[in-house]
Structures are given as structure tokens and as C-alpha cells.
Coordinates of C-alpha atoms and ligand atoms in Angstrom, one line a residue:
M3 CA 12.7 12.0 -19.0
S4 CA 11.3 15.1 -17.3
A5 CA 12.2 16.0 -13.7
T6 CA 8.8 14.9 -12.6
E7 CA 9.1 11.6 -14.4
A8 CA 12.5 10.9 -12.8
M9 CA 11.1 11.8 -9.4
N10 CA 8.1 9.5 -9.9
T11 CA 10.3 6.6 -11.1
N12 CA 12.6 6.9 -8.1
A13 CA 9.7 7.3 -5.7
A14 CA 7.8 4.3 -7.0
A15 CA 11.0 2.2 -6.7
A16 CA 12.1 1.6 -3.1
P17 CA 14.3 4.1 -1.2
E18 CA 15.4 2.8 2.1
S19 CA 13.9 4.7 5.1
T20 CA 13.7 4.3 8.8
P21 CA 10.2 3.4 9.8
Q22 CA 8.2 6.1 11.6
V23 CA 6.7 4.6 14.8
G24 CA 4.0 6.1 17.0
R25 CA 2.7 4.7 20.3
V26 CA -0.4 6.1 21.9
P27 CA -1.2 4.5 25.3
G28 CA -4.7 4.0 26.6
V29 CA -6.9 3.7 23.4
R30 CA -9.0 0.9 22.0
I31 CA -11.7 0.3 19.4
V32 CA -15.1 -0.1 21.2
G33 CA -17.5 -0.3 18.2
T34 CA -17.4 -1.0 14.4
G35 CA -19.9 -0.5 11.6
S36 CA -20.1 -0.6 7.9
A37 CA -22.4 0.2 4.9
L38 CA -22.4 -1.1 1.4
P39 CA -24.6 0.5 -1.3
S40 CA -27.6 -1.3 -2.8
R41 CA -26.4 -1.9 -6.3
T42 CA -24.5 -5.2 -6.9
V43 CA -22.3 -5.2 -10.0
T44 CA -20.9 -8.7 -11.0
N45 CA -18.0 -9.4 -13.2
D46 CA -20.4 -10.6 -15.8
D47 CA -22.1 -7.2 -15.7
L48 CA -18.8 -5.5 -16.4
A49 CA -18.1 -7.9 -19.2
Q50 CA -21.1 -6.4 -20.9
I51 CA -19.4 -3.0 -21.2
V52 CA -15.6 -3.8 -21.4
D53 CA -13.6 -6.6 -22.9
T54 CA -13.2 -8.7 -19.8
S55 CA -14.5 -11.9 -18.2
D56 CA -15.4 -13.3 -14.8
E57 CA -12.5 -15.7 -15.2
W58 CA -9.9 -13.0 -15.8
I59 CA -11.1 -10.8 -13.0
S60 CA -11.6 -13.5 -10.4
T61 CA -8.3 -15.3 -11.0
R62 CA -6.2 -12.0 -11.2
T63 CA -7.9 -10.2 -8.3
G64 CA -10.2 -12.4 -6.3
I65 CA -13.1 -10.1 -7.0
R66 CA -16.5 -11.5 -8.0
S67 CA -18.7 -8.5 -7.4
R68 CA -18.6 -5.0 -6.0
R69 CA -21.3 -2.5 -5.0
Y70 CA -22.0 0.9 -6.5
C71 CA -24.1 3.8 -5.1
D72 CA -27.5 4.1 -6.6
R73 CA -27.8 7.9 -6.9
E74 CA -31.5 7.6 -7.7
Q75 CA -31.9 6.0 -4.3
G76 CA -30.0 8.9 -2.8
E77 CA -26.9 6.9 -2.0
S78 CA -23.6 8.6 -1.8
E79 CA -20.2 8.6 0.0
L80 CA -21.9 10.7 2.7
T81 CA -24.9 8.4 3.3
L82 CA -22.6 5.4 3.4
A83 CA -20.4 7.2 5.9
R84 CA -23.4 8.2 8.0
D85 CA -24.9 4.6 8.1
A86 CA -21.5 3.1 8.9
A87 CA -20.9 5.6 11.7
R88 CA -24.3 5.2 13.2
R89 CA -23.8 1.4 13.3
A90 CA -20.4 1.8 14.9
L91 CA -21.8 4.2 17.6
E92 CA -24.7 1.8 18.3
A93 CA -22.3 -1.1 18.6
S94 CA -20.2 0.8 21.0
G95 CA -23.1 1.5 23.3
H96 CA -22.0 5.2 23.4
T97 CA -23.8 8.3 22.2
A98 CA -23.0 11.1 19.8
D99 CA -22.4 13.6 22.6
E100 CA -19.4 11.6 23.8
V101 CA -17.6 12.1 20.4
G102 CA -14.9 14.8 20.3
I103 CA -13.2 13.9 17.1
C104 CA -14.7 13.0 13.7
L105 CA -12.3 12.0 11.0
V106 CA -13.3 10.8 7.5
A107 CA -10.7 9.1 5.3
S108 CA -11.6 9.4 1.7
F109 CA -10.3 10.5 -1.7
T110 CA -13.8 10.7 -3.3
P111 CA -15.5 13.3 -1.1
A112 CA -18.6 14.9 -2.7
A113 CA -16.9 18.3 -2.4
A114 CA -13.5 19.7 -1.9
T115 CA -15.1 21.7 0.9
P116 CA -17.0 21.4 3.2
S117 CA -15.3 18.2 4.2
T118 CA -17.3 15.0 4.5
A119 CA -16.4 15.1 8.2
C120 CA -18.3 18.4 8.6
L121 CA -21.3 17.0 6.8
L122 CA -21.2 13.9 8.8
Q123 CA -21.1 16.0 12.0
R124 CA -24.5 17.5 10.8
E125 CA -26.0 14.1 10.0
L126 CA -25.1 12.6 13.3
G127 CA -25.8 15.7 15.4
L128 CA -22.3 15.9 16.8
A129 CA -21.5 18.9 19.1
E130 CA -20.0 22.1 17.7
D131 CA -16.7 21.6 19.5
T132 CA -16.1 18.3 17.6
L133 CA -12.8 18.3 15.7
C134 CA -14.0 17.4 12.1
L135 CA -11.4 16.7 9.4
D136 CA -11.1 14.7 6.2
V137 CA -7.9 12.7 5.8
N138 CA -6.6 11.8 2.3
A139 CA -4.1 9.1 2.3
A140 CA -6.0 7.0 -0.3
C141 CA -6.2 3.3 0.7
A142 CA -3.9 3.9 3.7
G143 CA -6.3 6.6 4.8
F144 CA -8.3 4.7 7.5
V145 CA -5.1 3.5 9.3
Y146 CA -3.6 7.0 9.1
A147 CA -6.8 8.5 10.4
L148 CA -7.0 6.0 13.3
Y149 CA -3.5 7.0 14.4
V150 CA -4.2 10.7 14.0
A151 CA -7.4 10.3 16.1
A152 CA -5.7 8.3 18.8
S153 CA -3.0 11.0 19.1
L154 CA -5.5 13.8 19.4
L155 CA -7.8 12.0 21.9
E156 CA -5.8 13.0 24.9
H157 CA -6.5 16.7 24.1
T158 CA -10.3 16.5 23.8
P159 CA -12.8 16.7 26.7
Q160 CA -14.9 14.0 25.1
P161 CA -13.5 10.4 25.4
L162 CA -14.4 9.2 21.9
A163 CA -13.2 9.6 18.3
L164 CA -15.2 8.5 15.3
V165 CA -13.0 7.3 12.5
V166 CA -14.6 6.6 9.1
G167 CA -13.4 5.4 5.8
A168 CA -15.8 6.1 3.0
E169 CA -15.5 6.0 -0.8
E170 CA -17.7 6.4 -3.9
L171 CA -15.1 5.2 -6.4
S172 CA -17.7 4.5 -9.1
R173 CA -17.7 8.3 -9.6
V174 CA -14.1 8.3 -10.7
M175 CA -14.0 5.1 -12.8
D176 CA -13.2 5.2 -16.5
F177 CA -15.7 2.6 -17.8
S178 CA -13.8 2.2 -21.0
D179 CA -10.6 1.1 -19.2
R180 CA -10.8 -2.5 -18.3
S181 CA -7.6 -2.5 -16.3
T182 CA -9.1 -0.2 -13.7
C183 CA -12.9 -0.2 -13.8
V184 CA -13.1 -3.9 -12.7
L185 CA -11.2 -3.3 -9.5
F186 CA -13.0 -0.8 -7.4
G187 CA -16.3 -0.5 -5.5
D188 CA -18.1 1.9 -3.1
G189 CA -18.6 1.5 0.6
A190 CA -17.9 2.8 4.1
G191 CA -16.6 1.4 7.4
A192 CA -16.3 3.1 10.8
A193 CA -14.7 2.6 14.2
V194 CA -15.3 4.2 17.5
L195 CA -12.0 4.8 19.4
E196 CA -12.2 5.2 23.1
R197 CA -9.6 6.8 25.5
A198 CA -9.5 4.6 28.6
A199 CA -6.8 4.4 31.3
D200 CA -6.9 0.5 31.3
A201 CA -6.6 0.2 27.5
P202 CA -3.4 -1.0 25.9
A203 CA -1.3 1.2 23.5
L204 CA -2.1 1.6 19.9
T205 CA 1.2 1.3 17.9
A206 CA 1.5 2.6 14.3
T207 CA 4.0 2.9 11.5
W208 CA 3.5 4.9 8.3
G209 CA 5.3 6.3 5.3
S210 CA 4.8 7.9 1.9
R211 CA 6.7 8.5 -1.3
G212 CA 5.8 11.6 -3.5
N213 CA 4.4 9.9 -6.6
D214 CA 1.5 10.9 -8.8
E215 CA 2.1 8.5 -11.7
A216 CA 1.5 5.0 -10.3
L217 CA -2.0 6.1 -9.2
F218 CA -3.8 9.4 -9.8
A219 CA -7.3 10.6 -9.3
P220 CA -8.3 14.2 -10.3
G221 CA -9.4 16.9 -8.0
V222 CA -11.5 20.0 -8.9
G223 CA -9.9 21.6 -11.9
S224 CA -6.8 19.3 -12.1
V225 CA -4.3 20.3 -14.8
D226 CA -1.1 18.6 -16.0
E227 CA 2.3 20.2 -16.2
A228 CA 1.3 22.0 -19.5
G229 CA -1.8 23.4 -17.8
E230 CA -4.1 21.0 -19.8
P231 CA -7.1 19.6 -17.9
R232 CA -6.4 16.1 -16.5
P233 CA -8.9 13.3 -17.2
S234 CA -11.8 13.2 -14.8
Y235 CA -11.2 9.6 -13.8
L236 CA -8.7 7.4 -11.9
T237 CA -5.6 6.2 -13.8
M238 CA -3.2 3.6 -12.6
D239 CA 0.0 1.7 -13.5
G240 CA -1.2 -1.6 -12.1
R241 CA 2.1 -3.4 -12.3
A242 CA 4.0 -0.6 -10.5
V243 CA 1.3 -0.5 -7.8
F244 CA 1.5 -4.3 -7.5
R245 CA 5.3 -4.2 -7.0
F246 CA 4.9 -1.4 -4.5
A247 CA 2.2 -3.1 -2.5
T248 CA 3.9 -6.5 -2.3
E249 CA 7.0 -4.6 -0.9
V250 CA 5.3 -2.3 1.6
L251 CA 2.5 -4.5 3.0
P252 CA 4.8 -7.2 4.5
K253 CA 7.3 -4.5 5.5
C254 CA 5.0 -2.3 7.4
T255 CA 3.3 -5.3 9.0
S256 CA 6.5 -6.7 10.4
E257 CA 7.6 -3.2 11.4
V258 CA 4.5 -2.6 13.5
L259 CA 4.9 -5.9 15.3
Q260 CA 8.6 -5.2 16.0
A261 CA 7.8 -1.7 17.2
A262 CA 5.1 -3.1 19.6
G263 CA 7.3 -6.0 20.7
V264 CA 4.6 -8.4 19.8
D265 CA 5.0 -11.7 18.0
A266 CA 2.8 -12.5 15.0
S267 CA 1.4 -15.5 16.8
D268 CA 0.0 -13.2 19.5
V269 CA -2.1 -11.3 17.0
D270 CA -5.7 -12.5 16.7
R271 CA -6.3 -11.1 13.2
F272 CA -4.6 -9.3 10.4
V273 CA -6.9 -6.9 8.5
F274 CA -5.2 -6.0 5.3
H275 CA -6.4 -3.5 2.7
Q276 CA -8.4 -5.4 0.1
A277 CA -6.8 -4.2 -3.2
N278 CA -6.2 -7.6 -4.8
K279 CA -6.2 -11.0 -3.2
R280 CA -2.9 -11.8 -4.9
I281 CA -1.2 -8.9 -3.1
V282 CA -2.4 -10.2 0.3
D283 CA -1.4 -13.7 -0.6
V284 CA 2.2 -12.6 -1.4
A285 CA 2.3 -10.6 1.9
V286 CA 1.0 -13.6 3.9
R287 CA 3.6 -15.8 2.3
K288 CA 6.5 -13.4 2.9
L289 CA 5.4 -12.9 6.6
G290 CA 4.9 -16.7 7.1
L291 CA 1.4 -16.0 8.5
D292 CA -1.5 -18.5 8.8
P293 CA -3.8 -17.5 5.9
A294 CA -6.9 -18.2 8.0
R295 CA -6.0 -15.3 10.2
C296 CA -5.7 -12.9 7.2
A297 CA -8.8 -13.9 5.2
G298 CA -10.4 -11.0 3.3
N299 CA -13.7 -10.0 1.7
I300 CA -12.6 -8.6 -1.6
D301 CA -14.8 -11.2 -3.5
H302 CA -17.9 -9.2 -2.7
T303 CA -16.6 -5.7 -2.2
G304 CA -13.8 -5.0 -4.7
N305 CA -11.3 -2.4 -3.7
T306 CA -13.1 0.2 -1.6
S307 CA -9.9 2.2 -0.9
A308 CA -10.0 3.9 2.5
A309 CA -13.2 2.0 3.4
S310 CA -11.8 -1.5 2.9
V311 CA -10.0 -2.0 6.2
P312 CA -12.9 -0.9 8.4
I313 CA -15.5 -2.7 6.3
L314 CA -13.5 -5.9 6.7
L315 CA -13.0 -5.3 10.4
D316 CA -16.7 -4.8 10.9
E317 CA -17.6 -7.9 8.9
L318 CA -15.2 -10.0 11.0
V319 CA -16.8 -8.6 14.2
R320 CA -20.4 -9.0 13.1
T321 CA -19.9 -12.6 11.8
G322 CA -18.1 -13.7 14.9
A323 CA -15.0 -14.5 12.9
L324 CA -13.2 -12.0 15.3
V325 CA -13.8 -13.0 18.9
T326 CA -13.4 -9.9 21.0
P327 CA -11.5 -8.6 22.9
A328 CA -8.9 -9.1 20.2
R329 CA -5.5 -7.9 19.2
V330 CA -5.7 -6.8 15.6
V331 CA -3.1 -5.6 13.1
M332 CA -4.4 -3.4 10.3
A333 CA -2.5 -2.3 7.2
G334 CA -3.2 -0.2 4.2
F335 CA -1.3 1.0 1.1
G336 CA -2.2 3.1 -1.9
A337 CA -1.9 6.3 -3.9
G338 CA 0.6 8.9 -2.8
L339 CA 2.2 6.4 -2.5
T340 CA 1.2 5.9 1.1
W341 CA 1.2 3.0 3.6
A342 CA 0.4 2.6 7.3
S343 CA -0.1 -0.2 9.8
C344 CA -1.3 -0.3 13.3
L345 CA -1.7 -2.7 16.2
V346 CA -4.8 -2.0 18.3
E347 CA -7.2 -3.7 20.7
V348 CA -10.8 -4.3 19.6
A349 CA -12.9 -4.5 22.7
S350 CA -16.0 -6.5 23.3
S351 CA -19.1 -4.5 22.6
Ligands
ACO7 N1 -9.8 -8.2 -18.4 C1 -9.1 -8.8 -19.3 N2 -7.8 -8.6 -19.6 C2 -7.3 -7.5 -18.9 C3 -8.0 -6.8 -17.9 C4 -9.3 -7.1 -17.7 N3 -10.1 -6.5 -16.8 N4 -7.2 -5.8 -17.4 C5 -6.0 -6.0 -18.1 N5 -6.0 -7.0 -18.9 C6 -5.0 -7.5 -19.8 C7 -3.9 -6.5 -20.1 O1 -4.4 -5.7 -21.2 C8 -2.8 -7.4 -20.5 O2 -2.9 -7.8 -21.8 P1 -1.6 -7.9 -22.8 O3 -0.7 -8.9 -22.1 O4 -2.2 -8.3 -24.1 O5 -1.1 -6.5 -22.8 C9 -3.0 -8.6 -19.6 O6 -4.3 -8.6 -19.1 C10 -2.1 -8.6 -18.4 O7 -2.1 -7.3 -17.8 P2 -1.3 -7.0 -16.4 O8 -1.5 -5.6 -16.1 O9 0.1 -7.6 -16.5 O10 -2.1 -7.9 -15.4 P3 -1.8 -8.2 -13.9 O11 -1.7 -9.7 -13.7 O12 -0.7 -7.4 -13.4 O13 -3.1 -7.7 -13.2 C11 -3.9 -5.8 -11.9 C12 -3.5 -6.4 -13.3 C13 -5.0 -6.7 -11.4 C14 -4.4 -4.4 -12.1 C15 -2.7 -5.9 -11.0 O14 -1.5 -5.4 -11.6 C16 -2.9 -5.3 -9.7 O15 -3.7 -5.7 -8.9 N6 -2.2 -4.2 -9.4 C17 -2.4 -3.4 -8.1 C18 -3.6 -2.6 -8.3 C19 -4.0 -2.0 -7.0 O16 -3.8 -2.5 -5.9 N7 -4.5 -0.7 -7.1 C20 -5.1 -0.1 -6.0 C21 -4.1 0.5 -5.0 S1 -5.0 1.2 -3.8 C22 -5.4 2.9 -4.1 O17 -4.8 3.7 -3.6 C23 -6.7 3.2 -4.8

């Protein structure tokens, strides 16, 4: 076993660590938005190209369909981010000139540089003094970005941060690998975070384990240890990720509740990363939560990585399933291996 293999094996296992806890007073979410691309791909569609079935995919994952960008229609990670962000700003009742921070969580940006955040700044006409930054923490990225934005908000003249999760995962799928290509979809979700003296605190916990074996997606010119080019698509050890996810999701959820001094029964909604319905079911069982307060949307989105938490949050708000103002716990986990959770107020808009 090479040193890297040993490191990965240990990292994917479960070293004990003290949770990192952050608390930012006076911030709340005041608007949400989301955007799914136009092309719907059903399980039966995928069964035309790999050896799979609707029965296998839906019972093992809860997924029935997902959306892919239609490049011919000009859809991309950036256009999804733009549409989600516009909807979130509109829902907040605020305008672009009140935004001082623009963070985009993604591991499928169109380019290594400029960041999607900078391109989104242009699309939305945000001011030059906006702090624009991409955050890569894979499926935990939106929750990471929310905490980073909240922490920075006290240092900006403008009162708002725009936090977006956007992915075009169909670009990094291996459509000959049935164990990965059935899982993922494209999409974007966004939230407008407001600094306000009368808002409660946002509490967050996070962590990561250096591991590039359980889940890997290539960057520009990625090479392996021998200097050979790495495949240009996402690879994953599904069982290792499943074990990791069912360990950290309940753990970081209970840690954030404990850190905030809040009982689970006082939380209006749990918004968990939609990677696999079975992962959420295990976490809900371990935490003893009411499944109705943890319901997801993976059936029609698939796993949209950093976009999944804000897409679900927005769907809950727009369908009235989340009655605002509400106290919400969000949690994500993914490649890195990373995880993060936060407790935040979602205001009426
Ligand atoms: N259709 C039919 N059969 C399949 C498919 C498919 N799409 N995929 C795998 N199989 C087969 C396997 O080949 C295997 O066959 P075998 O027993 O003959 O070898 C069998 O099904 C069982 O495979 P498992 O991997 O044990 O299936 P499992 O029940 O673990 O489900 C899954 C696989 C869905 C990938 C699960 O492990 C999982 O959800 N893992 C977590 C994945 C995840 O959350 N990833 C995203 C993290 S977020 C991020 O950062 C991007």
C-alpha cells in the first residue's frame, strides 16, 4: 500500500475530532431562488445507455429523474447560477447594489479562472467593490459558503451577501459507468443573506478529511502520482462514501444543535444534502427526527452537489412547505471529504 493509499484509507475511516463551531450574530436569509435546466433525463432514458433500470435506481437512491443543461439552448453552470441568484434577489425585495459579497459554491465551474463568482458579478451588474469568490467544498460547499459569507458580512459596507450553489455535473459524468452516471444532475440554488441587528445568530460546524480516493473529479490537466493524465470524469467508491455520509450527516447535525443550544423539536425544517434518499433516511433514524420535517426532492433532481441544499430550501419556501420565518438546519457532505452544518433563520420575504 502506497503512502497516499494509506492516508486515504485512514482519512475515509473515522478519526475522532473536536467539532469546529462558529457563531455569527445578526444574520438571516431573506430570499431564496433556484434554477433547473430544461432537459429532463429519466431513469428509463439512462437505461438506454447503461445496464441499469428504473427499479434499481429508484429503490437504491430515491432518484426518478434529473435535469441536464442543454448546451444548444445556451444553458450552463453560469446561466443556472444567474437565474437562481436573480430569483433570490427578487424574493428578498433587495437590489444588486446592496450586495457586497458574492460567493459561488461549485466543483464544476466552466473555467478554473475567472471564477464563476466574477462572471456572475458581471451578469448581475454587481458593484466593483463586491467580494467575489468561488468555494470548492463539493456537496458541503453551499453550507461552507454560507458560513464564510456570514463571517465576512460585518466587514462590508453593503448589508447583503449572495450565496449560490451551482453545478453542471453532466459535464464530468462517465456515461459508461452505471455506478456514477445515474446519480447526478445539474442545477443551481441561491440565498440572500442579510446583516441585521435584530437577526438571530447563524451557528455552523464543519470539517474535512484529506481524501482523494472516495470521490474524485479532475481539474485542468490533472495527473496521477506517476504523472499520467487522470480520467476526465468523476470517479467514486460508492460504498465508502455511503459509510462516510451516514456517519457525518447525523454527527454534524447533532453537533450544530448542541452548539446552538437548540433542541431538534424547535427546528422547523432540516434541509439535508440530497445525495441518496437512503443516506438521509439513515440520518433521520439515527437522530430520531420526524421524517416529515426532513423530506427531500432527490426524486426529480438527482444529486446536484453544492446546489442541492439551496435548491431544496427554495422549493420548500416556494411551495409553502416551509412557513417563514423559520428556523432551519442545513447540512452537506461530499468530496474532500468535507461536511458542514448550520442553523439559520429564514425570514419572511
Ligand atoms: N444499475 C444497476 N446495478 C448497479 C448500478 C446501476 N446503476 N450501479 C451499481 N450496480 C450494481 C453493482 O455493480 C453491484 O453489482 P454486483 O453485486 O454484481 O457487484 C450492485 O449493484 C450493488 O452495488 P453497490 O455499490 O453495493 O450498491 P449500493 O447499494 O451501495 O448503492 C450507491 C450504490 C447508490 C452508489 C450507494 O453506494 C451510494 O449512494 N453511495 C453514496 C454516493 C454519494 O452519496 N455520492 C455523492 C457524494 S456527494 C459529492 O461530493 C459529489
